[in-house]
């Protein structure tokens, strides 16, 4: 006997699957003056684009709304930076339905077929009462809105002489959870794209930009449906110039030298100045340079080629600093690995980076040795062994170009699978000078090195001061875990510049609020890695009004922090 599943059960199962798929695409917050209200922006779709859309719709036997959904998905992916997006979609007029799309398909044609399939499925499941979906949300423990954007193509018809389906529904006000609603209508024989938006989220200029992105996406679809949309930009030439030039910060002229060469210049200027301190040990510029040169020659003697990857597996100490500089001097690429990582992770990192040479130290090889058991071609070199080979300690003079690979950092990756971000010497140097300029690092200043080796911020903390005659203070992890001792270490080390994550800054603040103490040498505290809340900034300036906060953010792929907001007081309001 054949079993039939009732439509309501089928629809319920469908929505359960959609709701449990996860993911949420927020609408952009692009206004400096958020005020309650609703704005509207509309513009006609160019005639040649409309002609191309109708031709493509007929050729592929898909309705115009599917083309609009394709463009909308592309725009949301560009705005959010995510391939998987959610939006509300009005399938047959009336209430918007949750629509999940992926922009993973490479070509416009493939993306269009995907969007059409999703749009075709929705009407079959739209009769589930809203209260049933809310009940299902509650059962699944979901809170908040399902989407913040809505695409409503139900006013669009293939023939402009046809009757509009439900103009009243299209013209409805935005709901509380909807920040923007994209619709289309016919007016005086033209197809018009309209955006209604909440003015606490967007302003008129931002709305015009978003409408422009939709128009560009539609034009690109019609121009070449087989083009790879992932390689195409929605930005106009004017906006591209604005983002690349006007938002790029100062146009900094970099010296025609690499990081290690600039360090060598400083060695010649003040060889006896202290370059780095760790616990009760310190090295002068001359001592650090000599040790780095001997390590570099040991690497070259083992056949290190240009851009050859050298893993450094040490604790955060002075030999780590010498090893990093040595890799640059030898023309290699630095790959940081923490010695306490599991053997499988170390092996995977070495393998993926095609690393055949590892610099390490006694006491840091336990899991490394296990990892190397599966990598017979990878050679281990102890730093003490390299020193004992008694290589000359003069500068090597190996040519290193600006576009040469400087380092590889393995990040967590958006999927949880570590990925190696490769950065060149020019990018590294540009970032180092951004820190020097914005944090006003100069001769005699002290930068605290606090970050673990595998975080990209560890590199600028380690070498930045050495370019300008300053000093690096390497702060041990056990000191960092003891906040009062950490503050004593900052004072004893005369630290000028410090970088921490907001959660650790909060621990420091709590200590300072409970047991106030001056920090006479500290001038800048850079905060990165997490969102800096306004309340935390207010607390900081209430306790240390003379020490500036720098709200920093950036990506490993772009040589670390790309944004610095230097603050001498808490912001009056939050800019979204």
mmCIF file of C-alpha atoms in Angstrom, residues 8-22 98 100 125 128 132-133 135-142:
data_model
loop_
_atom_site.group_PDB
_atom_site.id
_atom_site.type_symbol
_atom_site.label_atom_id
_atom_site.label_comp_id
_atom_site.label_asym_id
_atom_site.label_seq_id
_atom_site.Cartn_x
_atom_site.Cartn_y
_atom_site.Cartn_z
ATOM 1 C CA UNK A 8 1.616 20.059 5.993
ATOM 2 C CA UNK A 9 4.102 17.443 7.180
ATOM 3 C CA UNK A 10 6.190 17.936 4.052
ATOM 4 C CA UNK A 11 6.206 21.707 4.531
ATOM 5 C CA UNK A 12 7.037 21.295 8.219
ATOM 6 C CA UNK A 13 9.997 19.057 7.412
ATOM 7 C CA UNK A 14 11.155 21.538 4.775
ATOM 8 C CA UNK A 15 11.148 24.471 7.178
ATOM 9 C CA UNK A 16 12.821 22.445 9.899
ATOM 10 C CA UNK A 17 15.654 21.749 7.453
ATOM 11 C CA UNK A 18 15.887 25.395 6.426
ATOM 12 C CA UNK A 19 15.908 26.641 10.014
ATOM 13 C CA UNK A 20 18.512 24.172 11.219
ATOM 14 C CA UNK A 21 20.857 24.916 8.310
ATOM 15 C CA UNK A 22 22.258 27.821 10.337
ATOM 16 C CA UNK A 98 13.266 32.681 4.549
ATOM 17 C CA UNK A 100 18.916 30.322 1.851
ATOM 18 C CA UNK A 125 6.035 25.477 1.338
ATOM 19 C CA UNK A 128 2.686 26.981 6.672
ATOM 20 C CA UNK A 132 3.825 27.359 13.180
ATOM 21 C CA UNK A 133 7.210 28.588 12.000
ATOM 22 C CA UNK A 135 6.731 27.571 17.219
ATOM 23 C CA UNK A 136 9.348 25.620 15.301
ATOM 24 C CA UNK A 137 11.886 28.377 15.957
ATOM 25 C CA UNK A 138 11.117 28.190 19.662
ATOM 26 C CA UNK A 139 11.431 24.402 19.638
ATOM 27 C CA UNK A 140 14.839 24.672 17.969
ATOM 28 C CA UNK A 141 15.995 27.360 20.409
ATOM 29 C CA UNK A 142 16.326 30.016 17.696
#
